[in-house]
Coordinates of C-alpha atoms in Angstrom, one line a residue:
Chain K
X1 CA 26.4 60.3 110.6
X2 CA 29.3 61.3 109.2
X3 CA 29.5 65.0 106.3
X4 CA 32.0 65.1 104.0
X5 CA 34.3 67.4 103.6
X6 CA 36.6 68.2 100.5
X7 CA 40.1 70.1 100.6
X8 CA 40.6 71.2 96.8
X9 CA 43.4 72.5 95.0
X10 CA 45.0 72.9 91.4
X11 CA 48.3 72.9 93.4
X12 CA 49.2 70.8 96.0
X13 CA 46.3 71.3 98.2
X14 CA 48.6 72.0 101.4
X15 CA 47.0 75.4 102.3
X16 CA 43.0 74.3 101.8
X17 CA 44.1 71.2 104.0
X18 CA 45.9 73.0 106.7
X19 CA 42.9 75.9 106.8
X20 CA 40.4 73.3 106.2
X21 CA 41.2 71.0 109.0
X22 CA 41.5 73.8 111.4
X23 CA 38.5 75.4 111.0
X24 CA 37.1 71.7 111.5
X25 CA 38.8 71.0 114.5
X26 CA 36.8 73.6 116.3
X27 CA 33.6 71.9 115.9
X28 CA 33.5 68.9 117.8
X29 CA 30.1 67.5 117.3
X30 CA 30.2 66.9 113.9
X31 CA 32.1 63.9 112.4
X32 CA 33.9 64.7 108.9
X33 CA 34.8 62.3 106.1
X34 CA 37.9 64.2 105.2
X35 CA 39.2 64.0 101.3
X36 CA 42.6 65.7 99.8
X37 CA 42.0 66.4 96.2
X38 CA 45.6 68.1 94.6
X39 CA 45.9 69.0 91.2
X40 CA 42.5 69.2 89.9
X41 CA 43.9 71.4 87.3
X42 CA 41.9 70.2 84.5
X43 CA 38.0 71.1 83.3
X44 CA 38.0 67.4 83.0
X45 CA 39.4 67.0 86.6
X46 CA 37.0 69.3 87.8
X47 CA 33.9 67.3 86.1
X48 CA 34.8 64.4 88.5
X49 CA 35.7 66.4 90.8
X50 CA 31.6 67.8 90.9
X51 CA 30.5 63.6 90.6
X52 CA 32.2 63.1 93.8
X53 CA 31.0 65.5 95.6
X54 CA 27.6 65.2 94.3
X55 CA 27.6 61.3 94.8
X56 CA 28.8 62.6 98.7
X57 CA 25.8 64.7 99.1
X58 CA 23.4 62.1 97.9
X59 CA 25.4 59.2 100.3
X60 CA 25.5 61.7 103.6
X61 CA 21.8 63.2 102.8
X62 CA 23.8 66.7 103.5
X63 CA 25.8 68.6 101.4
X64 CA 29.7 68.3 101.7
X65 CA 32.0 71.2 103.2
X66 CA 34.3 72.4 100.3
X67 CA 37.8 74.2 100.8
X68 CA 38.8 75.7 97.7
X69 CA 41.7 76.9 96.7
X70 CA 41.6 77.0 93.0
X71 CA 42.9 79.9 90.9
X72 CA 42.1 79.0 87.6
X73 CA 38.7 80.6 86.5
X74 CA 37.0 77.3 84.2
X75 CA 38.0 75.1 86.9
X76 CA 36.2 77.2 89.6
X77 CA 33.3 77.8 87.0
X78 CA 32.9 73.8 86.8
X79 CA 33.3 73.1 90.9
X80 CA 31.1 75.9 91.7
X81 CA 28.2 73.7 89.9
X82 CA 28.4 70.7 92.2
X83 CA 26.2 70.8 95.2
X84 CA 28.9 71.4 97.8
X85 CA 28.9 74.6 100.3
X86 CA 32.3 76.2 99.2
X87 CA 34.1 78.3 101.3
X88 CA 36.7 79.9 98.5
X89 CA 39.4 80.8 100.4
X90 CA 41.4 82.8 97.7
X91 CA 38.4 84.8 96.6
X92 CA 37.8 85.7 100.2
X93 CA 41.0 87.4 100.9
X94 CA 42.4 88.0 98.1
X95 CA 40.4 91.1 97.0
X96 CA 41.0 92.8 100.4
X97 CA 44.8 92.4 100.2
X98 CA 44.6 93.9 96.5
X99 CA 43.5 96.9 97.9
X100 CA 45.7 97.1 100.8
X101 CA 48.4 96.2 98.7
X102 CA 47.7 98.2 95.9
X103 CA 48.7 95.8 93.5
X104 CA 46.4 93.0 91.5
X105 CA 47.5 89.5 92.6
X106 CA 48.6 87.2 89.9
X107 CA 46.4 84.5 90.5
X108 CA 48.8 81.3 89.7
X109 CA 48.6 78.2 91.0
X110 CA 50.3 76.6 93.7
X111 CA 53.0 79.2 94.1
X112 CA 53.5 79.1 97.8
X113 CA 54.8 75.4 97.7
X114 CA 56.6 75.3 94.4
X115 CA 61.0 75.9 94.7
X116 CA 60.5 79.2 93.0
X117 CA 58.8 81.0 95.5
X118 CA 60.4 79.2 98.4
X119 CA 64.3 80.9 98.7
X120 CA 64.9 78.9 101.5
X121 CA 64.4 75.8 99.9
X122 CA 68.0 74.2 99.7
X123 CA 68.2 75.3 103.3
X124 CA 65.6 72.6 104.7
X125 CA 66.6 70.0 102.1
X126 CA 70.1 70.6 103.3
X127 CA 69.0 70.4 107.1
X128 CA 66.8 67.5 106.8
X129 CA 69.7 65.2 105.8
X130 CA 72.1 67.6 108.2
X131 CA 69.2 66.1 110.7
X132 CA 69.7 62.0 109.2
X133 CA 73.5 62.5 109.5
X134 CA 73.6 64.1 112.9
X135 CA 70.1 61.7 114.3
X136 CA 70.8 59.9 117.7
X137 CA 74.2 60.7 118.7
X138 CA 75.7 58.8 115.3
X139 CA 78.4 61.9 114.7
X140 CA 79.6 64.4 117.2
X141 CA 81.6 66.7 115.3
X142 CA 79.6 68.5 113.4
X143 CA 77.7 69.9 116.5
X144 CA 78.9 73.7 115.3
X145 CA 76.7 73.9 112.8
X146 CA 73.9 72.5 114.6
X147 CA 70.8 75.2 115.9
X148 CA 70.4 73.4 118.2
X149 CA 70.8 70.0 119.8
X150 CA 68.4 68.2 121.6
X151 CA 68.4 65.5 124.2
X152 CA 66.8 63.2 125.4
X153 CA 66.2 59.4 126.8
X154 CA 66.2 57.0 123.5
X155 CA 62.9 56.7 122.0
X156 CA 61.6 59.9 123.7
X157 CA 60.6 61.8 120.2
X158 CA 64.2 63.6 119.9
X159 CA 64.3 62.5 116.2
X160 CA 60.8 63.4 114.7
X161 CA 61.1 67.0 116.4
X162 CA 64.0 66.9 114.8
X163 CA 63.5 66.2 111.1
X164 CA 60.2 68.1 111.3
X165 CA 62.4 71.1 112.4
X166 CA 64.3 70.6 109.2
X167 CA 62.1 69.9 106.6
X168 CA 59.6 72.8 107.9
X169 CA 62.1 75.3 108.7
X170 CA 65.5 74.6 107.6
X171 CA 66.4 74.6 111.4
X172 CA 69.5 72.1 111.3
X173 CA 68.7 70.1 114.3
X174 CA 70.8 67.2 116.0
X175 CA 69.7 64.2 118.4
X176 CA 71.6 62.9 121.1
X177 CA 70.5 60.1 123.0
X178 CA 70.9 59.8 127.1
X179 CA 72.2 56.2 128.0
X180 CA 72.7 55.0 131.2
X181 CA 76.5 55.7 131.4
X182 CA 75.7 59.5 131.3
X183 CA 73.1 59.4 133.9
X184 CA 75.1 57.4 136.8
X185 CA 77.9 60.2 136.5
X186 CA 74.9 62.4 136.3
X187 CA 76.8 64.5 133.8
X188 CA 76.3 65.8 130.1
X189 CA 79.3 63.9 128.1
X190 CA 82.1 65.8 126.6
X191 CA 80.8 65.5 123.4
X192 CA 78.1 68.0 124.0
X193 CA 80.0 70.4 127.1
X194 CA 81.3 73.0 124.5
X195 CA 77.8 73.5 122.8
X196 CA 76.2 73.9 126.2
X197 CA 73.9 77.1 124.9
X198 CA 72.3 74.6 121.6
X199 CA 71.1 72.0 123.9
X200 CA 67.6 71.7 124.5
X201 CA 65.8 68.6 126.7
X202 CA 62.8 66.5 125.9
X203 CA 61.1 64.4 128.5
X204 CA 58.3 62.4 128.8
X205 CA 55.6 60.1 131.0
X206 CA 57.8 56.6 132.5
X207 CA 54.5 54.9 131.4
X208 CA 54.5 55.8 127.8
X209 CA 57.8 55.5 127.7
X210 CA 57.7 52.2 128.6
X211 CA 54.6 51.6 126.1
X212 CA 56.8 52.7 123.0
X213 CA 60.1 50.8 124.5
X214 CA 58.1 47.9 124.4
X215 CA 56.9 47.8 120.7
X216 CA 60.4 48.1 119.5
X217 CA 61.9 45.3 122.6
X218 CA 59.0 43.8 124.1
X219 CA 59.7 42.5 127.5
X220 CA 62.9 44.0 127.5
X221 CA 64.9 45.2 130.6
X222 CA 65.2 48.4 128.4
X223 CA 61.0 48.7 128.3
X224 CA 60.4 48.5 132.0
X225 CA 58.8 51.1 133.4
X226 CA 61.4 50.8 136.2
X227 CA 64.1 51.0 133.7
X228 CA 61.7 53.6 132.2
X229 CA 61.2 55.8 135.6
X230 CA 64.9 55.7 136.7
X231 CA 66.0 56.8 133.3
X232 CA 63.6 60.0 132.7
X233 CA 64.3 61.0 136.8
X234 CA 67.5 61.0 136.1
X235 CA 68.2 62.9 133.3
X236 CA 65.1 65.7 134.3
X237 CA 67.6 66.1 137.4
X238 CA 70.5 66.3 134.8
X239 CA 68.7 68.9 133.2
X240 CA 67.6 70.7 136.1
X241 CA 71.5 70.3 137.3
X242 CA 72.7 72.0 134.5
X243 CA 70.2 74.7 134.0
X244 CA 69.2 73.3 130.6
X245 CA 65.5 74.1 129.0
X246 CA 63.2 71.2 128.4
X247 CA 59.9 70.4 127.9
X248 CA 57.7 66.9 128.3
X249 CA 56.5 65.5 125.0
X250 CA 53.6 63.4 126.7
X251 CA 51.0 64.9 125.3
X252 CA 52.5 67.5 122.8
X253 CA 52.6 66.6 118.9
X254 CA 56.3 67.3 116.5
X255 CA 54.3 70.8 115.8
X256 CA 53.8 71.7 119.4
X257 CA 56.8 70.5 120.7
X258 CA 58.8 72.5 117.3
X259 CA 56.9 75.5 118.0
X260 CA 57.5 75.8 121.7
X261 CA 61.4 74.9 121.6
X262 CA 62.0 77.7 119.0
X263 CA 59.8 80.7 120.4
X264 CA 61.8 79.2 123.9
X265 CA 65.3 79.5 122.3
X266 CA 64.8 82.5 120.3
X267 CA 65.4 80.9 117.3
X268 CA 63.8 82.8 114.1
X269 CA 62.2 80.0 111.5
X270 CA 63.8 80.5 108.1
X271 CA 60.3 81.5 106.3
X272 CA 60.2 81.3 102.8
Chain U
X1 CA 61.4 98.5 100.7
X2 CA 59.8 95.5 102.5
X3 CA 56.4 95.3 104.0
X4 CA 56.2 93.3 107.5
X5 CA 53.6 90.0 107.4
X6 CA 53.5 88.6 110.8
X7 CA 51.6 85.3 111.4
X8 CA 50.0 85.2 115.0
X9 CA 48.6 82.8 116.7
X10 CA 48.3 81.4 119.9
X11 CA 48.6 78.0 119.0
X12 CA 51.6 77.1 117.1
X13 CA 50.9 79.0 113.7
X14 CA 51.2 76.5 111.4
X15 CA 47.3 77.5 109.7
X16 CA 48.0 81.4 109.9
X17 CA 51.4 80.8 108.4
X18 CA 50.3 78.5 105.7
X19 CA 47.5 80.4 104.4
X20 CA 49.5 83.6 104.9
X21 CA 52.2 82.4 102.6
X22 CA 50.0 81.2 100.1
X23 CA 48.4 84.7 99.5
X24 CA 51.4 86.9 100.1
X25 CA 52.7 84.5 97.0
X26 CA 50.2 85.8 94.8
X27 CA 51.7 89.8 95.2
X28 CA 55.0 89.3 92.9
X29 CA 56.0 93.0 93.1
X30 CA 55.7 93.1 96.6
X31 CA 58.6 92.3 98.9
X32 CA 57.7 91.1 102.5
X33 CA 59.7 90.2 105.7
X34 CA 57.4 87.3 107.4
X35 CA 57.6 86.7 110.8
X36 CA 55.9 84.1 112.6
X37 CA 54.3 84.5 116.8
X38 CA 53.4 81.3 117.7
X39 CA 52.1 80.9 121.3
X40 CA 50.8 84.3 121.8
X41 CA 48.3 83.4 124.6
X42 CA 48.6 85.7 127.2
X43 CA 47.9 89.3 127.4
X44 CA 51.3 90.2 128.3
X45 CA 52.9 88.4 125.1
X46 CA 49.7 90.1 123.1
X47 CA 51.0 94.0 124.1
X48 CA 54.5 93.1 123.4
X49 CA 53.3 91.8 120.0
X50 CA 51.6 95.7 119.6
X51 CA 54.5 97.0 120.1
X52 CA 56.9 94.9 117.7
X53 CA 53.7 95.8 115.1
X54 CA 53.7 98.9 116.0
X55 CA 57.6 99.4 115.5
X56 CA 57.5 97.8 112.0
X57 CA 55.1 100.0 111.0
X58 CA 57.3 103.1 111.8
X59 CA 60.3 101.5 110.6
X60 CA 58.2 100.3 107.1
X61 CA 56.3 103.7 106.9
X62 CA 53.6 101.9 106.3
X63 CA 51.3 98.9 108.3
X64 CA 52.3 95.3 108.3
X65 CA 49.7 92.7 107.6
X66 CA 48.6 90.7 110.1
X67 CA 47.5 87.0 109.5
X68 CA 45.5 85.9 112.7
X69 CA 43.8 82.8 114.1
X70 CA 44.1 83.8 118.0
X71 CA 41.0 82.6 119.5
X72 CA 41.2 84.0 122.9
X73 CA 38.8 87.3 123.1
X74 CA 41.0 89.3 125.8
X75 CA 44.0 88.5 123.5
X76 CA 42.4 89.6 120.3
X77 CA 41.2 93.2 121.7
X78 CA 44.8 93.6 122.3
X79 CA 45.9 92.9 118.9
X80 CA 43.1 95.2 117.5
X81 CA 44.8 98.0 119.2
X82 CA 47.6 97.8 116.8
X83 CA 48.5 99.8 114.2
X84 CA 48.5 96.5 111.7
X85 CA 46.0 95.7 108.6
X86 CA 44.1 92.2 110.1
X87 CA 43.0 89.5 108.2
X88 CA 41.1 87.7 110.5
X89 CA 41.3 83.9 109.6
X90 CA 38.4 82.4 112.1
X91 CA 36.2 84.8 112.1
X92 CA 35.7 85.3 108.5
X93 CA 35.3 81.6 107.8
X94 CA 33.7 80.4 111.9
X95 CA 30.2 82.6 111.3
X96 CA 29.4 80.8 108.1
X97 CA 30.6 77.6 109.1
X98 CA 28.9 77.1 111.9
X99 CA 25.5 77.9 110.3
X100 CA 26.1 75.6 107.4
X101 CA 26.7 72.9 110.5
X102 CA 24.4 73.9 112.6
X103 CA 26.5 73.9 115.8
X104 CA 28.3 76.5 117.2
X105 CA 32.0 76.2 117.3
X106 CA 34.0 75.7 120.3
X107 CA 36.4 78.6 119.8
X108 CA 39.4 76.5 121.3
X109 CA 43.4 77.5 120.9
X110 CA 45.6 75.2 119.0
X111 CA 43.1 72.2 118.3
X112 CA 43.9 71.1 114.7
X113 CA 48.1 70.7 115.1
X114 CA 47.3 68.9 118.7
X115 CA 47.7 64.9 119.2
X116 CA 44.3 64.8 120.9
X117 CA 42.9 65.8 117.8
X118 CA 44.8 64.0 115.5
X119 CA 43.9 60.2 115.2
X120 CA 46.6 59.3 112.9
X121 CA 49.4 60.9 115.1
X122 CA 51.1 57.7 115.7
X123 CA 50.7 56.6 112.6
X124 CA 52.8 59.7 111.2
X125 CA 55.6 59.1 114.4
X126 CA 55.7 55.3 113.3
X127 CA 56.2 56.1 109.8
X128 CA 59.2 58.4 110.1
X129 CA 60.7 55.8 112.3
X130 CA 59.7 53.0 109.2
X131 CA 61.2 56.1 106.7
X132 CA 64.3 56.1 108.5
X133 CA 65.1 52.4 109.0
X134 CA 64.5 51.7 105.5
X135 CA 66.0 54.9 104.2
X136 CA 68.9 54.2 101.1
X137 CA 68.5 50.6 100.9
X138 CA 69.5 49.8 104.8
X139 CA 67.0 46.9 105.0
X140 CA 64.8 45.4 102.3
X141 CA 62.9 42.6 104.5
X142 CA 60.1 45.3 105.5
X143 CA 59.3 46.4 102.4
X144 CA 56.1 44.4 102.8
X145 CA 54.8 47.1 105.1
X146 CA 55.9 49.5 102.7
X147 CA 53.4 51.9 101.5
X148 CA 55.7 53.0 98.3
X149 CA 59.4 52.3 97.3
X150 CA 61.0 55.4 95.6
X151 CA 63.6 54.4 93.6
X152 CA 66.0 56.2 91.7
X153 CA 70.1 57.3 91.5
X154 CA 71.9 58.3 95.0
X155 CA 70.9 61.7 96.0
X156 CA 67.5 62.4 93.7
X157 CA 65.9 63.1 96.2
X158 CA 64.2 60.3 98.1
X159 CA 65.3 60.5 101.0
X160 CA 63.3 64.3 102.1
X161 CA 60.0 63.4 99.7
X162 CA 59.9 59.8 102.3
X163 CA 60.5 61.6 105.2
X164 CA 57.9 64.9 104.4
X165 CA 55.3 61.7 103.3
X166 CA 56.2 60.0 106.3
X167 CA 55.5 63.5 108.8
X168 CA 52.4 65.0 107.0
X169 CA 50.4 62.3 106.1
X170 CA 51.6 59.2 108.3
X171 CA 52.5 57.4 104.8
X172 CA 55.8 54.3 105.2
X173 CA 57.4 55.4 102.6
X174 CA 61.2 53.4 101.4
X175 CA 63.9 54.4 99.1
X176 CA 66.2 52.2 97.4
X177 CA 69.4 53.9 95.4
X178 CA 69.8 52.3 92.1
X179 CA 73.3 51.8 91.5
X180 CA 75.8 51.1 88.6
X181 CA 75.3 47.4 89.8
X182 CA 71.6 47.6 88.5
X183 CA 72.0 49.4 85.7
X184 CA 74.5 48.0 83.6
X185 CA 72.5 44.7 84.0
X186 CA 69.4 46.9 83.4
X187 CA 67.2 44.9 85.7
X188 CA 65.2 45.6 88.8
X189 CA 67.3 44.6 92.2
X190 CA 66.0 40.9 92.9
X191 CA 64.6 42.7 96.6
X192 CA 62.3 44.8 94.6
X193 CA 60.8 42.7 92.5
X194 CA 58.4 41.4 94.4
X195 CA 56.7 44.5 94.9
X196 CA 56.5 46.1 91.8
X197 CA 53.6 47.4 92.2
X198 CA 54.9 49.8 95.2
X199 CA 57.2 50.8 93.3
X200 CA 57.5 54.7 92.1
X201 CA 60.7 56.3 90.0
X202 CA 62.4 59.9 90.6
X203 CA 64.7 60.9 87.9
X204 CA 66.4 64.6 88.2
X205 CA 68.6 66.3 85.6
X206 CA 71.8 65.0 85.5
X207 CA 73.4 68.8 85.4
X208 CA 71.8 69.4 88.8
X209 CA 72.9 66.0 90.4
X210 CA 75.8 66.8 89.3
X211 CA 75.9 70.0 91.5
X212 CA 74.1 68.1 93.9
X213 CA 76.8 65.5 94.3
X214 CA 79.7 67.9 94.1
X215 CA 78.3 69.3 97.7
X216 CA 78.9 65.9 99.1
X217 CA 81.9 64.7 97.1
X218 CA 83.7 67.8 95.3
X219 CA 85.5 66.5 92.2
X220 CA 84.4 62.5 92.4
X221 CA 83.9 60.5 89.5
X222 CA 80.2 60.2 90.9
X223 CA 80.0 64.2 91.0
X224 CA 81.5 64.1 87.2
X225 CA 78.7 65.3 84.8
X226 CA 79.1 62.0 82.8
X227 CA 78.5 59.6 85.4
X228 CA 75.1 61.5 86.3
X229 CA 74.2 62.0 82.7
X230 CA 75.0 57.9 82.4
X231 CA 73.3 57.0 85.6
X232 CA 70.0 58.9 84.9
X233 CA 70.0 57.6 81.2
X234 CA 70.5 54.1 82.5
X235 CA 67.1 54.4 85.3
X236 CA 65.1 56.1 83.0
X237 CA 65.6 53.2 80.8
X238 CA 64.8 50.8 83.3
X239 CA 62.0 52.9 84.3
X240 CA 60.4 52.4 80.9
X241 CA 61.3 49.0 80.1
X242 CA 59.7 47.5 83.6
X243 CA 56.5 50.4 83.1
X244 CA 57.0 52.1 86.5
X245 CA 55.8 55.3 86.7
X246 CA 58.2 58.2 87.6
X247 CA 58.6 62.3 87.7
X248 CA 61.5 64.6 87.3
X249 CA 62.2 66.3 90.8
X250 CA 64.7 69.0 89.8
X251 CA 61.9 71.8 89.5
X252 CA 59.5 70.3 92.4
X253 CA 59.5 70.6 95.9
X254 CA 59.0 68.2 98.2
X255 CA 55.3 68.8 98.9
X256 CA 54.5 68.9 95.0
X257 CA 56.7 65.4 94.4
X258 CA 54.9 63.8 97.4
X259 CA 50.9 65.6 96.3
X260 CA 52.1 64.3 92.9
X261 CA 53.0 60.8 93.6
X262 CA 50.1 60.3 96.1
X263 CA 47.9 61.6 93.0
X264 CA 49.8 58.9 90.1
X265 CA 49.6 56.1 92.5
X266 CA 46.0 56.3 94.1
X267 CA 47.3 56.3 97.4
X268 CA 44.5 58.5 100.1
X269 CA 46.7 60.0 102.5
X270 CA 45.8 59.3 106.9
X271 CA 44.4 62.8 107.3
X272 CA 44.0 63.8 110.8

């Protein structure tokens, strides 16, 4: 049996999600319905809002998990009528920071997403199409202004971890793809020799290599895991050769592997 | 003078960050400097955290706030030693969880941002891969696959809302530019038509393309204020006459376009 659980928000609904599913995540033996509800930023909104949940309730025969993170004081008076457990995040922390602070909190929605708030903003629209321009080796000259510069065998998650880098931090982050030619000479190309200190490796399993090869070329000479196991031992002894970090994406998500590659390289995320 | 925030984790950070920004948002007069500790899981990395707390609080003349979701016990005696003001994410919100569930929660690092625990993970990998092959009108012959289309004018923004759709929520998200082409004919590109209904507009105002375009291409014709006035009169027009629905991105970031146009078009995002 599966209990509901709502994420709700007059604003985009990014921070009940991100709390919400991580306070989820730790309990295992329960199975959650999840539902994002943005922008409930209407009494109306809200009315449905309390017929969903309540038509939840009556469908899971338990009541439904609600993460709130509504600011407006109608709208929360209208939710809190439903027969969800809420768990209001704002209300909850917002009162002890007040004090610590010493300042009243403004209570407006959706600020921590919105351009305003974020001064950083331009810097990650800027690096996520620095990070299209500059994706799988396409343009070499522009490595200067790169952060950093990772490589990889093709199809080894180099470009994800890199747009994620961008449009999370404003990291500007360029690809560069491994191909057979560099691995015989077993040698970084010239391309990338003068920005030897932005290079970071990615790696990962021969056999799930092979399984992602193959849904782009099926069959291919390219998708073998021979093709697949020569490659990714040749480069890891590239790396090793040339004394450059790198970690194996196997079983690491874009977040994981973005996290770990920046606290490993120093490199200090442009918060907003 | 600036009051240190650090988010600390000893997963990646992404939940103590999130919900950290979104409160420190809501103090306007106060001015922080944010720093994010992902991956502080050893005891070690927690006393050198103490001391960089420790220092800011000297240097600040008064204690940072601390934003924590370490779940490792040794590790959080550590931090308590420190001379910061906690806010202790899983603790406040695990106690009453787990009764509400009924099961006790299993206090593991780093679960919610992990692939194991994240169904839809390739989903989100395949659709920035489906983002980026049928980013600015490159191909048009997958656009049955397509989630949604954005259209609108070159550089309106479709290109980072597709890719941040594509990452968070594993939607396959295209973009087609409009150009002059289209718009003196004041018709919908033959390739679209067919699905109309996937179909969603961003217009932007055409002072800020302008600025926008003058980045790429200082002193064009396409930069000129006219043009970008003309083009965005001409789409908006198009937008109205075929009925498809569209929002102004100038004052929006990327996570409010995306939360707005997932909203408008009915479209439940692949939560994890």
């Amino acid at each position: 049996m599966k209990r509901t659980a709502f994420f709700i928000s007059d604003g985009t609904g990014i921070t009940a999600e991100t709390l919400g599913q991580s306070l989820l995540s730790q309990f295992e033996n329960v199975q959650f319905s999840k539902l994002l509800r943005p922008y409930v930023d209407t009494v109306e909104k809200a009315r449905d809002m309390v017929q969903q949940i309540n038509a939840a309730a009556e469908r899971d025969g338990v009541r439904p998990i609600i993460f709130d993170t509504v600011v407006n004081s109608d709208i929360r008076e209208v939710l809190a009528e439903s027969n969800g457990y809420t768990l209001d995040i704002f209300a909850t922390f917002l009162a002890p920071l007040e004090q610590e602070l010493g300042h009243g909190s403004s209570y407006s929605v959706g600020k921590s997403h919105s351009i305003q708030h974020n001064g950083h903003y331009k810097d990650r629209i800027d690096a996520v199409h620095y990070a299209m321009d500059n994706d799988d080796g396409a343009r070499t000259h522009h490595y200067k202004d790169a952060d950093i510069i990772l490589i990889g065998v093709s199809r080894c998650g180099k470009t994800p971890t890199c747009l994620y880098m961008a449009l999370q931090y404003g990291i500007r982050a360029a690809n560069y793809p491994l191909t057979e030619d560099d691995m015989e000479r077993l040698q970084l190309p010239a391309s990338l020799r003068p920005f030897k200190d932005k290079l970071f490796g990615l790696t990962i399993e021969p056999d799930r290599l092979a399984s992602i090869r193959n849904e782009r070329r099926p069959n291919s000479r390219y998708a073998s895991f021979s093709q697949c196991e020569f490659e990714v031992r040749e480069v890891e002894n590239l790396f090793r050769k040339e004394n450059i970090s790198f970690i194996n994406s196997t079983h690491f998500s874009v977040e994981e592997i973005s996290a770990k590659i920046l606290v490993e390289k120093g490199i200090e995320r442009r918060l907003k």
